[in-house]
Short mmCIF file of C-alpha atoms and ligand atoms in Angstrom, two decimals:
data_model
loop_
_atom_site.label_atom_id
_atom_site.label_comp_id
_atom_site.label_asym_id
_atom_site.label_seq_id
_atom_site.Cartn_x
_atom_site.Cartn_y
_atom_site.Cartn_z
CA UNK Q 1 6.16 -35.45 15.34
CA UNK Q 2 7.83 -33.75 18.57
CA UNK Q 3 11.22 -32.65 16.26
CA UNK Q 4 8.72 -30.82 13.68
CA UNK Q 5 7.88 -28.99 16.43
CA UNK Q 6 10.88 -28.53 18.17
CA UNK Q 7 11.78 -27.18 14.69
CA UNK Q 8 9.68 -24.40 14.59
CA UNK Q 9 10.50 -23.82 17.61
CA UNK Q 10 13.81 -23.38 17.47
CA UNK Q 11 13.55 -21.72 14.10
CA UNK Q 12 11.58 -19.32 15.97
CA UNK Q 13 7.98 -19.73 14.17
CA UNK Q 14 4.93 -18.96 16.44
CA UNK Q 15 1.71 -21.14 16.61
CA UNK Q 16 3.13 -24.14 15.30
CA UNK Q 17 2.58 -26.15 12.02
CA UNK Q 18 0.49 -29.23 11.05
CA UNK Q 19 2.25 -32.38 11.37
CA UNK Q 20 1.59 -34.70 8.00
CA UNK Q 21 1.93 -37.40 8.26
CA UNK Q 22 -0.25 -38.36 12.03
CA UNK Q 23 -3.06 -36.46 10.53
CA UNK Q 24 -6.24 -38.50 9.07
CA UNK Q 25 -7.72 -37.91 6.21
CA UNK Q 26 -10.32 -35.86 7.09
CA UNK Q 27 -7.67 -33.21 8.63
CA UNK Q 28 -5.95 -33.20 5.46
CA UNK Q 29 -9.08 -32.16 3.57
CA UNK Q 30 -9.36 -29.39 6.01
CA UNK Q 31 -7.44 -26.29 5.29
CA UNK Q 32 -3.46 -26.15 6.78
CA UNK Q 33 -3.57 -24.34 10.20
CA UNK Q 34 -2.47 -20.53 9.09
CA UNK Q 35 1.18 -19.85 10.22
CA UNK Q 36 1.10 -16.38 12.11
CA UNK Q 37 4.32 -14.17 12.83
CA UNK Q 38 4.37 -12.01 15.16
CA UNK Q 39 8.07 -10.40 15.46
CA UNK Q 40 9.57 -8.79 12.54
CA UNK Q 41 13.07 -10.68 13.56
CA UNK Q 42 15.50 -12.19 10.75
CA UNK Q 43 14.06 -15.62 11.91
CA UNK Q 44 16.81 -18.74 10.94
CA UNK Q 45 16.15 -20.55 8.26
CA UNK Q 46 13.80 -22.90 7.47
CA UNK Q 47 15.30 -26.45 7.26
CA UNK Q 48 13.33 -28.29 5.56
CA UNK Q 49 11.89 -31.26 6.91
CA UNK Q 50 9.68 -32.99 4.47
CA UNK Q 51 10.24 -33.08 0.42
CA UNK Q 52 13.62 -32.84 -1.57
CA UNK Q 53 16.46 -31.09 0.89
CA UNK Q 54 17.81 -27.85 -0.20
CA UNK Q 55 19.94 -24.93 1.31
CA UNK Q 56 16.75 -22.62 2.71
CA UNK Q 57 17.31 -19.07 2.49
CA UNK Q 58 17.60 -16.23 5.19
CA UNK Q 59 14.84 -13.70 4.81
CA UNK Q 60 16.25 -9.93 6.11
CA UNK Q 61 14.02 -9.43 9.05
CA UNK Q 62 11.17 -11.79 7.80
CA UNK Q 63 10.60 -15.92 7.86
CA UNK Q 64 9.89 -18.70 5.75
CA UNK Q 65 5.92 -20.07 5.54
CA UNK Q 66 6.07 -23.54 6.82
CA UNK Q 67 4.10 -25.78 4.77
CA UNK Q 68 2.36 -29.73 5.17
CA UNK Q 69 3.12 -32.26 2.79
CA UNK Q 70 -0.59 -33.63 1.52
CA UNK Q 71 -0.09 -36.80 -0.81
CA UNK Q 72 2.93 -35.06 -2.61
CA UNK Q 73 1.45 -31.58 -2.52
CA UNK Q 74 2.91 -28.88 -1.02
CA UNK Q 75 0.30 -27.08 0.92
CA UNK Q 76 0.90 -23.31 2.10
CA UNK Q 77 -1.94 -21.47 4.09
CA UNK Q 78 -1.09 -17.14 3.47
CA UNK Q 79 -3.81 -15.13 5.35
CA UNK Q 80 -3.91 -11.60 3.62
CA UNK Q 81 -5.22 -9.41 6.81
CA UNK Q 82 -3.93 -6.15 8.09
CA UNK Q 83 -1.06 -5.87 10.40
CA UNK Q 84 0.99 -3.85 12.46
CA UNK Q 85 4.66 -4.06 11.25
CA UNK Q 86 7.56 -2.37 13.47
CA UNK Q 87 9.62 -0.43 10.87
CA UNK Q 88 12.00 0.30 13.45
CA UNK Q 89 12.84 0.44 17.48
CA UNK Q 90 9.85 3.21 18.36
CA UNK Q 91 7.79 3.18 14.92
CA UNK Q 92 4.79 1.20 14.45
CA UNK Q 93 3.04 1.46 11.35
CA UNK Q 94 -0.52 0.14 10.43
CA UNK Q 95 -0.06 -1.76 7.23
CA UNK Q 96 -1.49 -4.63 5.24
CA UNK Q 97 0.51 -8.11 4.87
CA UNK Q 98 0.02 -11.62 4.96
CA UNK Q 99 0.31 -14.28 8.71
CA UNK Q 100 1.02 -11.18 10.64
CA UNK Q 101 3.63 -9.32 9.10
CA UNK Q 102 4.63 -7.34 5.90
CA UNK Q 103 6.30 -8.25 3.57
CA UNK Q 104 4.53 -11.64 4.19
CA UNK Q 105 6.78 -14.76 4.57
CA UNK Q 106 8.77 -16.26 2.21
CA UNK Q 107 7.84 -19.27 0.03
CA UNK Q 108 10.67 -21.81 -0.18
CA UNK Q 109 10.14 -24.58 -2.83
CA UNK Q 110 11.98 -27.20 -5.34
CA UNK Q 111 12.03 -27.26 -8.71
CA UNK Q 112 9.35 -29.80 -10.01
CA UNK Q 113 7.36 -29.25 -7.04
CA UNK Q 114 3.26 -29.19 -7.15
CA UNK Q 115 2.63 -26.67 -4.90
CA UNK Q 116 -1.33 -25.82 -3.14
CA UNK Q 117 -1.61 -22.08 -2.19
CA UNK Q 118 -4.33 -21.38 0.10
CA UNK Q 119 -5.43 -17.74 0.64
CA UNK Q 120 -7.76 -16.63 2.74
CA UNK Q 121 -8.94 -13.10 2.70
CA UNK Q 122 -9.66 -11.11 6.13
CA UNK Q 123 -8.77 -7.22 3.98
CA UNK Q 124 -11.50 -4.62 4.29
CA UNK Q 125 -11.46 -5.12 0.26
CA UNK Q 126 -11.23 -7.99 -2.34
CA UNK Q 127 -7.86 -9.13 -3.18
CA UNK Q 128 -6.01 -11.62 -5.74
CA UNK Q 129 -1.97 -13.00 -5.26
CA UNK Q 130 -0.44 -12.95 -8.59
CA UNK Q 131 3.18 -14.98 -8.21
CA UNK Q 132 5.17 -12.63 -10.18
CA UNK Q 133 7.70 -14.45 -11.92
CA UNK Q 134 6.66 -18.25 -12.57
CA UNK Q 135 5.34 -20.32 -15.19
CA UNK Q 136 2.04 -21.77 -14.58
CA UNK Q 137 -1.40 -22.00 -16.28
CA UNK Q 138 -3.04 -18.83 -17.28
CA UNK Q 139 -5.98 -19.24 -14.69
CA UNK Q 140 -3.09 -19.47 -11.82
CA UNK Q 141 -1.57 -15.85 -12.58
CA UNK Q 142 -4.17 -14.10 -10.49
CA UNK Q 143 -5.07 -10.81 -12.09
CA UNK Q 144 -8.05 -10.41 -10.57
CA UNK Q 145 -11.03 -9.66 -13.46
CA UNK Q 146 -8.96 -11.56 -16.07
CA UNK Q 147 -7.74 -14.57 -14.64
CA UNK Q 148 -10.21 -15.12 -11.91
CA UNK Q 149 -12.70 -13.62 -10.24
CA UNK Q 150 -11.39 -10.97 -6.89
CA UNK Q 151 -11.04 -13.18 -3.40
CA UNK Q 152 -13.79 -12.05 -1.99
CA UNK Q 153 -13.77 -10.58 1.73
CA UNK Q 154 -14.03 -13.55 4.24
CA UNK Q 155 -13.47 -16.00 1.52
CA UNK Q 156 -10.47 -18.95 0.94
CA UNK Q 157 -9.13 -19.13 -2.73
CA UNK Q 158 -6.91 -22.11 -3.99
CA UNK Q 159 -4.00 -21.75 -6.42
CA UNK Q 160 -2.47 -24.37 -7.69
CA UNK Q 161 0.56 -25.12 -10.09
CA UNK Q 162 4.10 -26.90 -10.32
CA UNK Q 163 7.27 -24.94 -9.56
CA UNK Q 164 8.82 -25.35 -13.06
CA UNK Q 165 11.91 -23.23 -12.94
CA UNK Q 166 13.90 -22.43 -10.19
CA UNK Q 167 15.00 -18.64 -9.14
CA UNK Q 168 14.04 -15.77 -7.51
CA UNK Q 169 10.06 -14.61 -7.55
CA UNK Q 170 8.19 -12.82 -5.88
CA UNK Q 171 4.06 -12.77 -4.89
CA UNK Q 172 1.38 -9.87 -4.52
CA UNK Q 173 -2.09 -8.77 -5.14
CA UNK Q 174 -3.11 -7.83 -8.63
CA UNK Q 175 -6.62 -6.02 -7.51
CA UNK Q 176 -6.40 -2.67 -6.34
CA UNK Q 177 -2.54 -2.90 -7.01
CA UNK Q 178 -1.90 0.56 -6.03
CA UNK Q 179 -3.42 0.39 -2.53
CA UNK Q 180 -2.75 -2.81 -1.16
CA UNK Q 181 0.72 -2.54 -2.44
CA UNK Q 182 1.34 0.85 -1.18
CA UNK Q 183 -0.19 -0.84 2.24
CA UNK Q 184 2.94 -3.00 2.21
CA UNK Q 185 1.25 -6.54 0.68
CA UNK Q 186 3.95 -8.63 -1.17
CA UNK Q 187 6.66 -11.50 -0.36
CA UNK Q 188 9.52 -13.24 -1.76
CA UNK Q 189 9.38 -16.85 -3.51
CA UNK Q 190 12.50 -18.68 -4.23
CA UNK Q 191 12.64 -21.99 -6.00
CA UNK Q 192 15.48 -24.03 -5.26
CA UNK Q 193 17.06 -26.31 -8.33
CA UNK Q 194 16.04 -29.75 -8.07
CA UNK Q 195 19.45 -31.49 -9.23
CA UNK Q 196 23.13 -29.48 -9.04
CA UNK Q 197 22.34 -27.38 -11.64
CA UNK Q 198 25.55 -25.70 -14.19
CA UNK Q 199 24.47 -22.17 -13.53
CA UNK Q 200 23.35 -22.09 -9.90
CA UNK Q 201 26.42 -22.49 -7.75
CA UNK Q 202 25.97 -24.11 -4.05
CA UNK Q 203 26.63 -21.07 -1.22
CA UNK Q 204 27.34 -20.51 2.62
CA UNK Q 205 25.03 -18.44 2.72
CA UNK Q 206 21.74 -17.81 1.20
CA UNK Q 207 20.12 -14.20 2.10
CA UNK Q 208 16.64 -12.48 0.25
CA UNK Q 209 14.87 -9.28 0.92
CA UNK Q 210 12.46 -6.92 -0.75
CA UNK Q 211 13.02 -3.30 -1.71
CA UNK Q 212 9.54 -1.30 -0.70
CA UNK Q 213 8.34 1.97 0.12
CA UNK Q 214 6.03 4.04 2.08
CA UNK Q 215 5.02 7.60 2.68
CA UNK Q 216 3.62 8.23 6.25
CA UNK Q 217 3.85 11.02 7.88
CA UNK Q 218 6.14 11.81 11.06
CA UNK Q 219 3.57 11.19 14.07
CA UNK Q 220 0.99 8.97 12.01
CA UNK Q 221 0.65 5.32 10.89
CA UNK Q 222 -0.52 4.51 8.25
CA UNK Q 223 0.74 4.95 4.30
CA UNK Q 224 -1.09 7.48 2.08
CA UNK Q 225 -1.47 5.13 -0.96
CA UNK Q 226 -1.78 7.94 -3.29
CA UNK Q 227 1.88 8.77 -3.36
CA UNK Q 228 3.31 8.48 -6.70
CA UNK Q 229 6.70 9.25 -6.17
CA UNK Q 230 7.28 11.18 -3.01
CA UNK Q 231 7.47 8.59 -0.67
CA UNK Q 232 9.45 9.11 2.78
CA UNK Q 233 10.37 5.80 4.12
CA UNK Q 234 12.66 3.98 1.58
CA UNK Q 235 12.35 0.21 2.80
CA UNK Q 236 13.77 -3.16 3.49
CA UNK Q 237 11.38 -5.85 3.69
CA UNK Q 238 9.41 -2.81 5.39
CA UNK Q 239 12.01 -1.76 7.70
CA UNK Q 240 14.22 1.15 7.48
CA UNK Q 241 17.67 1.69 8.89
CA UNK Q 242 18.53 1.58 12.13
CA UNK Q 243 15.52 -1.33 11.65
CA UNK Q 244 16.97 -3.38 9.05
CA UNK Q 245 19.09 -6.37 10.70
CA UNK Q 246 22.92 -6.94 9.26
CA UNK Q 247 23.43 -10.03 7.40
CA UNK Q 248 25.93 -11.81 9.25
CA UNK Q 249 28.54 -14.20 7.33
CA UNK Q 250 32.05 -16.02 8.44
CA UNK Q 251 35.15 -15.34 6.13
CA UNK Q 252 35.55 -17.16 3.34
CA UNK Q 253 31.88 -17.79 3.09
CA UNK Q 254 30.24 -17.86 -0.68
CA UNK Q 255 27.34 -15.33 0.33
CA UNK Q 256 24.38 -15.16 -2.31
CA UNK Q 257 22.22 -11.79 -1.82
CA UNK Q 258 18.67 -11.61 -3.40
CA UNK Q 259 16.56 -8.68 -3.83
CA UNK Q 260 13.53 -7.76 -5.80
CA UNK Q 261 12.26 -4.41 -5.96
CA UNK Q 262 7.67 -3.62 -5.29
CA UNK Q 263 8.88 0.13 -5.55
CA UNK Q 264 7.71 2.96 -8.01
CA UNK Q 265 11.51 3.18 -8.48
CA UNK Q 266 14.72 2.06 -9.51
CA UNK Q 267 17.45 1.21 -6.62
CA UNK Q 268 21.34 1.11 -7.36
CA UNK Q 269 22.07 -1.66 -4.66
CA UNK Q 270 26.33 -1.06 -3.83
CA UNK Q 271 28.22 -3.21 -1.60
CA UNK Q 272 31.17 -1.90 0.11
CA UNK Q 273 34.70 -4.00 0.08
CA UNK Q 274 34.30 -6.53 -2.50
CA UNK Q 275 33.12 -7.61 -6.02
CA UNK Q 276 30.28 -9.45 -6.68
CA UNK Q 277 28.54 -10.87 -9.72
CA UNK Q 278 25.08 -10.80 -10.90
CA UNK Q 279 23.83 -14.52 -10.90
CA UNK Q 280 20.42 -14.24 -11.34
CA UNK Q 281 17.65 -11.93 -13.09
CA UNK Q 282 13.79 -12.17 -13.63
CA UNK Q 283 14.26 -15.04 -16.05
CA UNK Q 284 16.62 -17.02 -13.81
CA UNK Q 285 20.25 -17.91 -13.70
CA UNK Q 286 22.55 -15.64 -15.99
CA UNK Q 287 24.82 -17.16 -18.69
CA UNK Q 288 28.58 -17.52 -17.18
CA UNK Q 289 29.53 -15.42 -19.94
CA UNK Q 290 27.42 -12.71 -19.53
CA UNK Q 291 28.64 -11.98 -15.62
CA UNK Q 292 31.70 -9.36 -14.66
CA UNK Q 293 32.97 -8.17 -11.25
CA UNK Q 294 30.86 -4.92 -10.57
CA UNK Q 295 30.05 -3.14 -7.00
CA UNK Q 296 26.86 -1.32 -7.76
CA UNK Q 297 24.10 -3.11 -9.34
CA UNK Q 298 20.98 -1.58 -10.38
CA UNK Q 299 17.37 -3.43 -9.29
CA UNK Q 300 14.64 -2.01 -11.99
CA UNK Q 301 10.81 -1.39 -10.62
CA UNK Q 302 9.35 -5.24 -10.45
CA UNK Q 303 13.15 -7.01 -10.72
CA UNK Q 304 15.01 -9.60 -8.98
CA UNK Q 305 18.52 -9.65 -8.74
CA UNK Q 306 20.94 -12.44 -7.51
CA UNK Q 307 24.35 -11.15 -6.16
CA UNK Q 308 27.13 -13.54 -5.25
CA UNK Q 309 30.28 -12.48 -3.86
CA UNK Q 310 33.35 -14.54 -1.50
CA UNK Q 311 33.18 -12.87 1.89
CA UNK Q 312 37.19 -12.67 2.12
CA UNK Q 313 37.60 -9.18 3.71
CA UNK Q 314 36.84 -9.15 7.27
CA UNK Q 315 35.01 -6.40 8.66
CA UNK Q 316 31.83 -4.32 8.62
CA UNK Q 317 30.95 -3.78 4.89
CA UNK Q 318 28.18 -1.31 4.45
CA UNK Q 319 25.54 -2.02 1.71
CA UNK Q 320 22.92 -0.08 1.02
CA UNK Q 321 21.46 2.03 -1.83
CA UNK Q 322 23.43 4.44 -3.61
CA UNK Q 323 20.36 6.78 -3.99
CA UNK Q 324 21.36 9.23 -1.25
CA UNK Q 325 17.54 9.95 -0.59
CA UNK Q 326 16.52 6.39 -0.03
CA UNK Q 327 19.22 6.19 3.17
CA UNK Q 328 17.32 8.71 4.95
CA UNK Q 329 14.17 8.82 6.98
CA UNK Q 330 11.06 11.07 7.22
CA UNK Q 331 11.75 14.24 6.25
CA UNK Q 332 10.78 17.67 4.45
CA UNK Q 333 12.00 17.75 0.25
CA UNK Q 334 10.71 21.60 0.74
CA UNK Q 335 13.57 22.62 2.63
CA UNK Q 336 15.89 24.87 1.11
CA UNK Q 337 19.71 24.56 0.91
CA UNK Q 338 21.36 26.83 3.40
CA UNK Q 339 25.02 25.28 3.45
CA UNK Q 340 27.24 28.46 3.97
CA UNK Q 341 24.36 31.22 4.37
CA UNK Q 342 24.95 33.22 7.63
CA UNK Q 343 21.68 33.85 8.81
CA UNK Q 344 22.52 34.00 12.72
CA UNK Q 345 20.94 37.74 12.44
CA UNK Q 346 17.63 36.96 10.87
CA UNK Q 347 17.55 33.79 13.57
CA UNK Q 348 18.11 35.58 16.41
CA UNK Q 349 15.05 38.10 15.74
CA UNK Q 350 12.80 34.88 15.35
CA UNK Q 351 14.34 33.60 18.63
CA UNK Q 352 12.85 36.24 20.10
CA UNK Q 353 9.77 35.29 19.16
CA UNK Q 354 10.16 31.61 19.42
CA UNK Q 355 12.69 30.25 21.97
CA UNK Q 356 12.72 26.51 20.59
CA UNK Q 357 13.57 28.30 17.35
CA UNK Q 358 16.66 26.27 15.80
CA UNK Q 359 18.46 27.36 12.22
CA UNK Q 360 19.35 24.04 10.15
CA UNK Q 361 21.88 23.05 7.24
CA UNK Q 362 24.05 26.08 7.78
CA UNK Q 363 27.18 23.86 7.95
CA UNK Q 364 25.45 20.74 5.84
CA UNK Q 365 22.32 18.79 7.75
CA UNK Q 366 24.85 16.38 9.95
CA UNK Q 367 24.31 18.52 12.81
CA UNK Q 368 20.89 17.19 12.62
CA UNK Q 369 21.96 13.77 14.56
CA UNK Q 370 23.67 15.63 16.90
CA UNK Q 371 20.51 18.09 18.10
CA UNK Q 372 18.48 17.17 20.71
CA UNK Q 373 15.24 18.21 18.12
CA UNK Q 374 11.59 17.26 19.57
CA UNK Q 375 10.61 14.72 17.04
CA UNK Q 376 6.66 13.43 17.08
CA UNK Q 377 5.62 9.85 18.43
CA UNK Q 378 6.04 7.28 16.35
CA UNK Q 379 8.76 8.02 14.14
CA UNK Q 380 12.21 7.77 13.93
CA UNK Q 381 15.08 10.54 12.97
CA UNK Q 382 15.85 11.34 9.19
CA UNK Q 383 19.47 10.16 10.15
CA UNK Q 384 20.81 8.19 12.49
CA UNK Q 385 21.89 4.44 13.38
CA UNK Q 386 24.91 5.07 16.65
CA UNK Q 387 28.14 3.26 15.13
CA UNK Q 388 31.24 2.26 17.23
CA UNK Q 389 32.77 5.76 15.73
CA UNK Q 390 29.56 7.87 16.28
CA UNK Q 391 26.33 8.59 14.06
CA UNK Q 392 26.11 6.21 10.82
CA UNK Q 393 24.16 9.58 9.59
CA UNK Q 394 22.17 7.21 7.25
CA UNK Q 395 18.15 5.52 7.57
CA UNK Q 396 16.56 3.87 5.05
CA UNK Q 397 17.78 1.23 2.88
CA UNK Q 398 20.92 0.74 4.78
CA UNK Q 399 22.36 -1.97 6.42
CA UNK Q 400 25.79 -3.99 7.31
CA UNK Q 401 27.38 -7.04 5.56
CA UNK Q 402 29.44 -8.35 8.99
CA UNK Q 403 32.17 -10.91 7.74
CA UNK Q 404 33.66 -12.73 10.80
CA UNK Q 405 36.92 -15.07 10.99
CA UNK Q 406 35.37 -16.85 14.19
CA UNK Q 407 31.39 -16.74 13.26
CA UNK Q 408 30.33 -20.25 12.97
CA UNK Q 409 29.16 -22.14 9.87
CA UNK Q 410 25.38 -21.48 10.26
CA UNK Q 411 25.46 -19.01 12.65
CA UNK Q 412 23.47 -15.95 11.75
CA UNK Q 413 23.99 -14.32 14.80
CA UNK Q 414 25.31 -10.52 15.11
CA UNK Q 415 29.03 -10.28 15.99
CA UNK Q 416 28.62 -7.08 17.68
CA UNK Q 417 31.01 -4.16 16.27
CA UNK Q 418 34.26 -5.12 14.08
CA UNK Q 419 37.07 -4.91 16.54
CA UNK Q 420 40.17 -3.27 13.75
CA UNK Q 421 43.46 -4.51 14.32
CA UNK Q 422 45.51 -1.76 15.52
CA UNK Q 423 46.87 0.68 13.14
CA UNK Q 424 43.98 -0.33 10.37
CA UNK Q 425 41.71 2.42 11.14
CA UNK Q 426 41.77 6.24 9.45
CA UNK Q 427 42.98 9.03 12.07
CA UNK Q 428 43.74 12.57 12.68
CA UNK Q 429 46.96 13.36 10.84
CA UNK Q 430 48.80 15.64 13.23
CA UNK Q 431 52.09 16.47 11.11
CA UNK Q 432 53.36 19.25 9.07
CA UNK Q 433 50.84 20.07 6.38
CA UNK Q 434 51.95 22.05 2.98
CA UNK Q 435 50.00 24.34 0.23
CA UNK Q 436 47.45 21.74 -1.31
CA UNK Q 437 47.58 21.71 -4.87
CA UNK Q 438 44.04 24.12 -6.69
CA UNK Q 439 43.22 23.97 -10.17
CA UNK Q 440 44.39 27.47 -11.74
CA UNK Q 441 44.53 27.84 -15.42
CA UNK Q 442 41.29 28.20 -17.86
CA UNK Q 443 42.14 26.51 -21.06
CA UNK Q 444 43.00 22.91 -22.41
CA UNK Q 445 39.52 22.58 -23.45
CA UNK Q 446 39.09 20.85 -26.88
CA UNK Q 447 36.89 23.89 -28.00
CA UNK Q 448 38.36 27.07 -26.40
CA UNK Q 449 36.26 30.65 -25.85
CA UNK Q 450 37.37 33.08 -28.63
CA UNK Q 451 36.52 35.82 -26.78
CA UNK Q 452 36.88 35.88 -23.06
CA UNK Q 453 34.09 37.94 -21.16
CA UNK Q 454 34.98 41.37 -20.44
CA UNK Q 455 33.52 41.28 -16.67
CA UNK Q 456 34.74 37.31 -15.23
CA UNK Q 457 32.14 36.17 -12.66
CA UNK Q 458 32.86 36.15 -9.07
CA UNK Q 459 31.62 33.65 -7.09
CA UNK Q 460 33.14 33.34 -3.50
CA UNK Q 461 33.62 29.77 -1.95
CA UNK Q 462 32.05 29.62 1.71
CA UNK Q 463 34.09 28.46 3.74
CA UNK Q 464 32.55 27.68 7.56
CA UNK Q 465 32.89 30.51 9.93
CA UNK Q 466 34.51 29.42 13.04
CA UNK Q 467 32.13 30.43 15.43
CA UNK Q 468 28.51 29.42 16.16
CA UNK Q 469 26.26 30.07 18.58
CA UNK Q 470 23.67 27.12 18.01
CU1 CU U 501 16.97 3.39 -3.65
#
């Protein structure tokens, strides 16, 4: 039983798991030892050991729940309990989750596979796990009140039900949804097909995350689960960017992407330097004939979405959302827009009064990464992320798609920075430059003004002054 455990060793699982098949009887009644995770690594995947083989996925800065095989059964232990998740290097942030982390672990299974799902409940509240996605019997689906009654605090509740179609799920409470959700409580499932199946295609590379969201204040740390929409910390798998780990692929690789969005909002997911195709949905694989090339897809509020794409551009790919908001950090929506208004006068009265005194967003809000601004504990800039060329000027849901001639089959190990060949990277042009070509006539419209006002409008472009003394 020593290679189980070298296993989760070496996949980089704390505590260790329950060994099968050397366990008597009376151990196998007992409930599985709970699997608890302490790092919020991208842990390797889960190979697994015992029932039908499959190609395990990689979970973006999460793991996969090990599990004990009990006379065909496959026997998970999630503990829903509150945690502390790092979000990012230097923020901490007081959340709820399941074996030690948020979003819990993953749940890797076959198609065809009866599956036992204990969950014990150490909340401050009652809770339920309803496994969004799957077919199973009605009194499985855990909506708490009209499914079953609430897990009780302190108490162990058993679900039970056969994996019947494989895809992309995902699990969560259904009693005080809001809250606990808004806490951070939720993982991924993915069901693997039992046989080679026509419309799920075998891949290199096999990668899942979750899209969530939080709104804590700079300096504090914990989520104010009354937010509706104003939320400041757009997530993956409850880390934000310079947090969220790059998913790491050799050339040539088929790379499948999953992603399923526990948000109060929709999330344009855009991958930079190739094409990719929409395999999956909710309901499981899509039609062949129903897929096209596209670079942006858009994740709904409670979707999955498979990507697959052919990893033959080398380089570092950025893929993130396209909702500008959601790759940034913590920061103000009250502030107003002061791209191009000189207001070095009005500042330097208030410096006078306040010496730490800074003016913002005068030449756009990039300077931000560059200032040296006091920020409280515990939280981490609105922009930043320190790329081989300078500031990434991005947070968030953000992150790097590293394709690699020499990275190993298997190896899900950072590169390090893209090294360009020479001559392949964007520079100062240093040449003769002429007139660029402006837009200058009105007219070519298909419905033309009759009468032209008698006073045109004036409205001067502002154009950044050259000198500034902050
Ligand atoms: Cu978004």
């Amino acid at each position: 039983m020593s290679s189980r455990r070298d296993f989760f060793r070496m996949a980089g699982i704390a505590g260790g798991a329950v060994a099968a098949s050397a366990v008597s009887r009376v151990a196998m009644a007992a409930l599985p030892e709970p699997v608890i995770q302490t790092s919020s690594d991208t842990m390797a995947p889960l190979v697994p050991e015992t029932g039908r083989s499959y190609n395990p996925v990689v979970t973006l800065n999460g793991w996969t729940l090990p599990w004990r095989m009990n006379q065909g059964v496959k026997e998970f232990h999630l503990v829903a309990e509150p945690v502390v998740r790092e979000m990012a290097p230097g923020f901490k942030a007081h959340l709820w989750g399941y074996n030690g982390q948020s979003p819990g672990p993953t749940i890797e299974v076959v198609e065809g596979d009866r599956v036992r799902l204990y969950v014990t409940n150490r909340l401050p509240e009652h809770t339920s796990i309803h496994w969004h996605g799957q077919r199973l019997p009605n009194g499985m689906d855990g909506v708490a009140g009209l499914n079953q009654p609430a897990i009780p605090v302190g108490k162990t509740y058993v679900y039970e039900f056969v994996a019947r179609r494989p895809g992309t799920f995902m699990y969560h409470p259904h009693a005080d949804e809001m809250t606990q959700m808004a806490m951070g409580m939720m993982g991924f499932w993915v069901t693997h097909p039992k046989n080679k199946h026509p419309l799920i295609d075998e891949v290199n590379r096999d990668f899942c995350f979750l899209l969530n969201a939080f709104d804590i204040d700079p300096g504090s740390y914990t989520p104010k689960t009354m937010t509706m929409l104003d939320f400041n910390l757009w997530a993956w798998n409850s880390r934000i960017f310079p947090g969220v780990d790059s998913l790491n692929v050799r050339l040539n690789d088929k790379v499948r992407i999953r992603v399923g969005n526990l948000t109060m909002t929709n999330h344009p997911i855009h991958l930079h330097g190739h094409e990719f195709l929409v395999t999956g949905t909710d309901g499981g694989p899509t039609p062949k004939s129903t897929r096209w090339y596209e670079v942006t897809t858009d994740v709904a509020v409670g979707q999955m979405r498979q990507i697959e794409f052919l990893a033959d551009e080398e380089g570092d790919w950025a893929f993130h959302c396209h909702k500008s908001h959601h790759t940034m950090n913590a920061m103000g929506h009250d502030v107003p827009n002061l791209i191009g208004v000189d207001h070095r006068g009005v500042a330097k009265k208030i410096k006078g009064l306040l010496p730490e005194y800074m003016v913002m967003g005068e030449r756009g809000m990039a300077d931000m990464t560059e200032m040296e601004m006091p920020i409280p504990d515990n939280t981490v800039p609105m922009m930043t992320g320190e790329g081989p060329f300078g500031s990434v000027e991005m947070g968030g849901m953000f992150s790097v798609v590293k394709v690699r001639k020499n990275q190993k089959h298997g190896d899900y190990k950072d590169p390090g920075w893209f090294k360009h060949p020479a001559g392949t990277v964007a520079h100062e042009y240093t040449g003769p430059l002429s007139e660029p070509a402006r837009f200058k006539s009105e007219g070519g419209q298909s419905m033309p003004r009759a009468k032209k006002p008698d006073k045109a409008v004036e409205v001067r472009a502002r154009k950044p002054t050259s000198h500034s003394d902050h």
